[in-house]
Amino acid sequence: MPSCTIDGIKVEFRDGDNLVEAAKRAGISVPVFCYHPGLSVVAQCRMCAVDVEKMPKIQTACSTKAVEGMVVSTKTDRVKQARESVMEFLLVNHPLDCPICDKSGECDLQDHSYDHGSAYQRSTEERRTYVDLDMGPVIKKNMNRCIHCTRCIRFGDEVANIREMVAIHRGNNVDITTVDGKALETDYAGNYADICPTGSLTLKDFRFNKRVWYLKKTPTVCEGCSRGCNMEIHEERNQIYRCLPRENMEINRYWLCDEGRFNYKYIHHPDRVLSPQVQEGNSWAKKDWFETMASWKSGFRSKDAVFLVGTDLTQEELQLILHFAKSEMGGVPVFHFGTPNLPAANGDGDSDGLLKRKSKTSNLHGAEKLGIAPFQTLPAGKTQVVVFRGGRAELPRLDRSLKVTGFGVFLQEEIGQFSAVFPGASFAEKTGTVVNFQGKEQTLVRAILPVGESKLLSEALMLWKNQSLASGAA
Amino acid sequence: MALSAHAGSETLYIQHFGNEEARGLQYYLKQMNGYSALKKAFALKPDQVIDEVKKSNLRGRGGAGFPSGVKWSFIPKTSDKPKYLVCNADESEPGTFKDRDLMRYTPHLLIEGMVIAAYAIGAKHGYIYIRGEYAREAKLLDLALEEARQAGYLGSNIQGSGFQFDLTVHRGAGAYICGEETGLLNSLEGKRGEPRVKPPFPATWGAFGSPTVVNNVETLCAVPFILQRGGEWYAKLGKLPNSGGTRLFCVSGHVKKPGLYELPAGAVTLRELIYDYCGGILDDRKLRAVIPGGSSAPVLTPDEIDVVLDIDPLMKIGSMLGSAGVMVIHDGCDLVRLIYRITKFYEHESCGQCTPCREGCRWMANIFKRILDGKGRLEDLDLLLDIANNINQKTLCALGDAAAGPVKSFVTKFRSDFEARIRG
């Protein structure tokens, strides 16, 4: 590999690396605003100034390609001075509203100001202000905070394939806005907030809900489709506040669709079934696990039963169910369900040219790997169905005459025809493996404990198998 | 308008200015030996044309003064892409009004120059990007283009040479930044007029992602003369070793005879231009300051006007010849208001991409406004110099430098004016 020298450190770089990326390899962080590795280079914020030997002017690291033998310094006096001056310029008009800004604590402008800016402000002129427009349900715009980095414009243009963010007017009056002031259309709008280096574009959903420094971050995988985008769950006190994309260049690069980003909402949905329930007449009785299990089990006959498993379950859960069906239940047939009209993995495909896949669950490909057949029609003579579901898989239509039981995550409105429900763990409440459309095995990591009386599938099946042991323990 | 020539030396353009007949093809053919240079060029290989232009020491007349032949030679010979020739007729630098008369009175000179340049670089299509305000000139150019097409000087198989070239006049929408060559190209492509990151330079990635040469009107108008009479002849017209030909000086402000002056490059000093050619200061007042090369050129004091008016000598004393827009200022002028107005211009014209220019120009303009309003503070002056230094050379294009240079020079050289205004 070719190499250059940055701050006296010999750095090997890949051909085509710019100096921001080359410096990263040496553990040197060059401050940036407009630069984003997933977007084109515009070199306009001027924050990433570095000194390159034999070049008379300071250079912007983002637009300078590393060259064999190049000698770069990120710490000369004039580099420090240039960065301090860029910070000063950006703060001439930026409001000092960090205390009420959602971005505070994870704001590039704030961070770079601490690291590279001056503690004193010399500008006494009146700040520039804008009247903001509504940008639709996902993003809240606050143009006064904008530093004109144009990341959002380039994201729409280059990644989301939609030119909806634009710059209008000129110079100091530039307004970063939507075409004709329309609401955002893309289903990738959340990324606008992620890449905004300041609090100009924030998520309406997250707004004023939690200061970011209280959030605990768990690296996990989105369950929204068979791509398996890498993401982080941010929670505090067992409450999920948001999901953000996590870089994985082979799967989702830096991005996440809104469908996946907000998919977690069902976990804290007020209508989620959070305790075991039995339908008695026309109403639901909430009882404890042991009582419910005992009464339900007495009516269960394995020879009449079929297990339907959601392709939103993990490999471990599916294997457990397969084992349980075969060894403990004497061979109950198991079929998978998840996305209507998409029975098999070979029907899965790209759905929007970006990230989304046709399979709306995380583990269709894994279920198929385990040899589970898709659910089409009920085998003759079966009258009882047990549905195991993570929370995302779309429930199959079942005949009204069947006795249906649910294990997993359900909303009250979904269980009208069920006779009993045992609440289980969603993707955020458990750890396990899912297989994406590329055949990559990825790990869901438990971010919060199961909400309410929900139990992991392994616990639920243990109770089913050995009710007396469980009662005894209780 | 005053028209004048340097004693004993030849002028190329100015004798035709003011004569409406000059713009017709017949006049051009008969009185100016028109389109004969084209014939000579076609007899040469493209590289030989470029060599001739290199020999001429023709330097770009738009402001940067880059050697034109060298610029042409950067066009890759092996590229499969189409090549474009673009004439920068945006003439947006305040104080500059030479290209307007070239297009108004000698449009065929420009067309012939462009055909020759296109032949040299292998372009089949060219654009004249003309500033929106030049509506009349755009119309005149279109008429001249039609005349040239009818006579076979544009189109396919020009004059039986097998060479094909045509031109489109593209009107701008009134932005200074579209005179910057990559801002111009973006505007030409229908995008926001914002300068691009360089490299890649237009020679490899210009109009529509293809190799492109962008030349100023006056630069291209010199080309027929160079082909007609040889690069060496043109080089010798200039009085300095590396700057050939004549230059059109646009003199405005407080002189008795403002207007266009065509003089050999490097032949006169600023003092001579003001006092010998332009008749001295208006109302016989005292000279206070001169902006020698359009509003972005750092200002000169009366002590500095013995400088030879050309690219290198002016650069040596920290200013620039730019587009040769000489603005003369007498002692009745309020310099604080003047620099406020200049700064306000750059604030208004900044495209808004680069942080230092976008924020700094407004900040400086605000401070000047405050000083004018009687709310200035003495520490504002050092702050202004700091801001200007923080803009200078720290932006994508030269607009930042253009805004910073005047502020630095005015505040440094005329500091007492500002202090007096602040003290009230």
PDB file of N, CA, C and O in Angstrom, chain B residues 143-172:
ATOM      1  N   LEU B 143     -27.058  38.085 -34.327  1.00  0.00           N
ATOM      2  CA  LEU B 143     -27.095  38.530 -35.720  1.00  0.00           C
ATOM      3  C   LEU B 143     -25.785  38.197 -36.430  1.00  0.00           C
ATOM      4  O   LEU B 143     -25.766  37.699 -37.557  1.00  0.00           O
ATOM      5  N   ALA B 144     -24.683  38.492 -35.743  1.00  0.00           N
ATOM      6  CA  ALA B 144     -23.374  38.232 -36.340  1.00  0.00           C
ATOM      7  C   ALA B 144     -23.159  36.738 -36.568  1.00  0.00           C
ATOM      8  O   ALA B 144     -22.603  36.320 -37.591  1.00  0.00           O
ATOM      9  N   LEU B 145     -23.619  35.920 -35.592  1.00  0.00           N
ATOM     10  CA  LEU B 145     -23.479  34.464 -35.742  1.00  0.00           C
ATOM     11  C   LEU B 145     -24.237  33.994 -36.981  1.00  0.00           C
ATOM     12  O   LEU B 145     -23.740  33.159 -37.750  1.00  0.00           O
ATOM     13  N   GLU B 146     -25.429  34.557 -37.186  1.00  0.00           N
ATOM     14  CA  GLU B 146     -26.232  34.160 -38.337  1.00  0.00           C
ATOM     15  C   GLU B 146     -25.521  34.545 -39.632  1.00  0.00           C
ATOM     16  O   GLU B 146     -25.459  33.760 -40.592  1.00  0.00           O
ATOM     17  N   GLU B 147     -24.949  35.770 -39.646  1.00  0.00           N
ATOM     18  CA  GLU B 147     -24.171  36.208 -40.815  1.00  0.00           C
ATOM     19  C   GLU B 147     -23.021  35.240 -41.091  1.00  0.00           C
ATOM     20  O   GLU B 147     -22.780  34.843 -42.240  1.00  0.00           O
ATOM     21  N   ALA B 148     -22.335  34.853 -40.028  1.00  0.00           N
ATOM     22  CA  ALA B 148     -21.176  33.967 -40.182  1.00  0.00           C
ATOM     23  C   ALA B 148     -21.615  32.591 -40.694  1.00  0.00           C
ATOM     24  O   ALA B 148     -20.934  31.983 -41.521  1.00  0.00           O
ATOM     25  N   ARG B 149     -22.757  32.129 -40.182  1.00  0.00           N
ATOM     26  CA  ARG B 149     -23.257  30.830 -40.642  1.00  0.00           C
ATOM     27  C   ARG B 149     -23.588  30.884 -42.136  1.00  0.00           C
ATOM     28  O   ARG B 149     -23.219  29.997 -42.895  1.00  0.00           O
ATOM     29  N   GLN B 150     -24.288  31.977 -42.513  1.00  0.00           N
ATOM     30  CA  GLN B 150     -24.677  32.131 -43.921  1.00  0.00           C
ATOM     31  C   GLN B 150     -23.457  32.145 -44.834  1.00  0.00           C
ATOM     32  O   GLN B 150     -23.473  31.611 -45.931  1.00  0.00           O
ATOM     33  N   ALA B 151     -22.385  32.765 -44.343  1.00  0.00           N
ATOM     34  CA  ALA B 151     -21.187  32.897 -45.168  1.00  0.00           C
ATOM     35  C   ALA B 151     -20.247  31.707 -45.024  1.00  0.00           C
ATOM     36  O   ALA B 151     -19.150  31.706 -45.594  1.00  0.00           O
ATOM     37  N   GLY B 152     -20.666  30.726 -44.241  1.00  0.00           N
ATOM     38  CA  GLY B 152     -19.854  29.517 -44.132  1.00  0.00           C
ATOM     39  C   GLY B 152     -18.642  29.632 -43.208  1.00  0.00           C
ATOM     40  O   GLY B 152     -17.683  28.882 -43.330  1.00  0.00           O
ATOM     41  N   TYR B 153     -18.713  30.576 -42.255  1.00  0.00           N
ATOM     42  CA  TYR B 153     -17.630  30.667 -41.270  1.00  0.00           C
ATOM     43  C   TYR B 153     -17.967  29.900 -39.997  1.00  0.00           C
ATOM     44  O   TYR B 153     -17.162  29.777 -39.085  1.00  0.00           O
ATOM     45  N   LEU B 154     -19.193  29.436 -39.932  1.00  0.00           N
ATOM     46  CA  LEU B 154     -19.627  28.572 -38.827  1.00  0.00           C
ATOM     47  C   LEU B 154     -20.447  27.461 -39.450  1.00  0.00           C
ATOM     48  O   LEU B 154     -21.001  27.635 -40.532  1.00  0.00           O
ATOM     49  N   GLY B 155     -20.533  26.353 -38.761  1.00  0.00           N
ATOM     50  CA  GLY B 155     -21.345  25.252 -39.274  1.00  0.00           C
ATOM     51  C   GLY B 155     -20.473  24.069 -39.618  1.00  0.00           C
ATOM     52  O   GLY B 155     -19.334  23.955 -39.140  1.00  0.00           O
ATOM     53  N   SER B 156     -21.020  23.172 -40.445  1.00  0.00           N
ATOM     54  CA  SER B 156     -20.217  22.011 -40.820  1.00  0.00           C
ATOM     55  C   SER B 156     -19.320  22.384 -42.000  1.00  0.00           C
ATOM     56  O   SER B 156     -19.690  23.210 -42.828  1.00  0.00           O
ATOM     57  N   ASN B 157     -18.154  21.822 -42.050  1.00  0.00           N
ATOM     58  CA  ASN B 157     -17.225  22.051 -43.160  1.00  0.00           C
ATOM     59  C   ASN B 157     -16.973  23.535 -43.426  1.00  0.00           C
ATOM     60  O   ASN B 157     -17.276  24.064 -44.495  1.00  0.00           O
ATOM     61  N   ILE B 158     -16.412  24.196 -42.411  1.00  0.00           N
ATOM     62  CA  ILE B 158     -16.178  25.642 -42.510  1.00  0.00           C
ATOM     63  C   ILE B 158     -15.172  25.951 -43.615  1.00  0.00           C
ATOM     64  O   ILE B 158     -14.052  25.425 -43.610  1.00  0.00           O
ATOM     65  N   GLN B 159     -15.578  26.757 -44.581  1.00  0.00           N
ATOM     66  CA  GLN B 159     -14.720  27.173 -45.708  1.00  0.00           C
ATOM     67  C   GLN B 159     -14.034  25.975 -46.377  1.00  0.00           C
ATOM     68  O   GLN B 159     -12.862  26.052 -46.762  1.00  0.00           O
ATOM     69  N   GLY B 160     -14.765  24.879 -46.463  1.00  0.00           N
ATOM     70  CA  GLY B 160     -14.221  23.708 -47.147  1.00  0.00           C
ATOM     71  C   GLY B 160     -13.094  23.004 -46.418  1.00  0.00           C
ATOM     72  O   GLY B 160     -12.418  22.142 -46.978  1.00  0.00           O
ATOM     73  N   SER B 161     -12.884  23.354 -45.156  1.00  0.00           N
ATOM     74  CA  SER B 161     -11.750  22.774 -44.422  1.00  0.00           C
ATOM     75  C   SER B 161     -12.076  21.394 -43.854  1.00  0.00           C
ATOM     76  O   SER B 161     -11.181  20.672 -43.407  1.00  0.00           O
ATOM     77  N   GLY B 162     -13.359  21.065 -43.831  1.00  0.00           N
ATOM     78  CA  GLY B 162     -13.752  19.827 -43.166  1.00  0.00           C
ATOM     79  C   GLY B 162     -13.968  20.027 -41.679  1.00  0.00           C
ATOM     80  O   GLY B 162     -14.447  19.132 -40.989  1.00  0.00           O
ATOM     81  N   PHE B 163     -13.606  21.191 -41.178  1.00  0.00           N
ATOM     82  CA  PHE B 163     -13.772  21.466 -39.743  1.00  0.00           C
ATOM     83  C   PHE B 163     -15.178  21.973 -39.452  1.00  0.00           C
ATOM     84  O   PHE B 163     -15.731  22.786 -40.185  1.00  0.00           O
ATOM     85  N   GLN B 164     -15.726  21.433 -38.361  1.00  0.00           N
ATOM     86  CA  GLN B 164     -17.107  21.752 -38.004  1.00  0.00           C
ATOM     87  C   GLN B 164     -17.150  22.461 -36.662  1.00  0.00           C
ATOM     88  O   GLN B 164     -16.527  22.027 -35.701  1.00  0.00           O
ATOM     89  N   PHE B 165     -17.864  23.575 -36.613  1.00  0.00           N
ATOM     90  CA  PHE B 165     -17.968  24.305 -35.337  1.00  0.00           C
ATOM     91  C   PHE B 165     -19.162  25.239 -35.377  1.00  0.00           C
ATOM     92  O   PHE B 165     -19.423  25.882 -36.397  1.00  0.00           O
ATOM     93  N   ASP B 166     -19.901  25.275 -34.270  1.00  0.00           N
ATOM     94  CA  ASP B 166     -20.963  26.277 -34.171  1.00  0.00           C
ATOM     95  C   ASP B 166     -21.007  26.833 -32.765  1.00  0.00           C
ATOM     96  O   ASP B 166     -20.387  26.287 -31.848  1.00  0.00           O
ATOM     97  N   LEU B 167     -21.730  27.931 -32.642  1.00  0.00           N
ATOM     98  CA  LEU B 167     -21.732  28.675 -31.391  1.00  0.00           C
ATOM     99  C   LEU B 167     -23.152  28.940 -30.913  1.00  0.00           C
ATOM    100  O   LEU B 167     -24.068  29.129 -31.706  1.00  0.00           O
ATOM    101  N   THR B 168     -23.295  28.955 -29.583  1.00  0.00           N
ATOM    102  CA  THR B 168     -24.574  29.303 -28.975  1.00  0.00           C
ATOM    103  C   THR B 168     -24.338  30.463 -28.016  1.00  0.00           C
ATOM    104  O   THR B 168     -23.388  30.424 -27.228  1.00  0.00           O
ATOM    105  N   VAL B 169     -25.196  31.457 -28.099  1.00  0.00           N
ATOM    106  CA  VAL B 169     -25.118  32.550 -27.122  1.00  0.00           C
ATOM    107  C   VAL B 169     -25.998  32.178 -25.940  1.00  0.00           C
ATOM    108  O   VAL B 169     -27.171  31.865 -26.103  1.00  0.00           O
ATOM    109  N   HIS B 170     -25.411  32.167 -24.752  1.00  0.00           N
ATOM    110  CA  HIS B 170     -26.156  31.803 -23.548  1.00  0.00           C
ATOM    111  C   HIS B 170     -26.149  32.999 -22.603  1.00  0.00           C
ATOM    112  O   HIS B 170     -25.090  33.452 -22.190  1.00  0.00           O
ATOM    113  N   ARG B 171     -27.318  33.494 -22.283  1.00  0.00           N
ATOM    114  CA  ARG B 171     -27.380  34.667 -21.406  1.00  0.00           C
ATOM    115  C   ARG B 171     -27.418  34.284 -19.937  1.00  0.00           C
ATOM    116  O   ARG B 171     -28.174  33.400 -19.532  1.00  0.00           O
ATOM    117  N   GLY B 172     -26.612  34.956 -19.151  1.00  0.00           N
ATOM    118  CA  GLY B 172     -26.622  34.740 -17.708  1.00  0.00           C
ATOM    119  C   GLY B 172     -27.825  35.425 -17.087  1.00  0.00           C
ATOM    120  O   GLY B 172     -28.620  36.074 -17.772  1.00  0.00           O
TER     121      GLY B 172
END
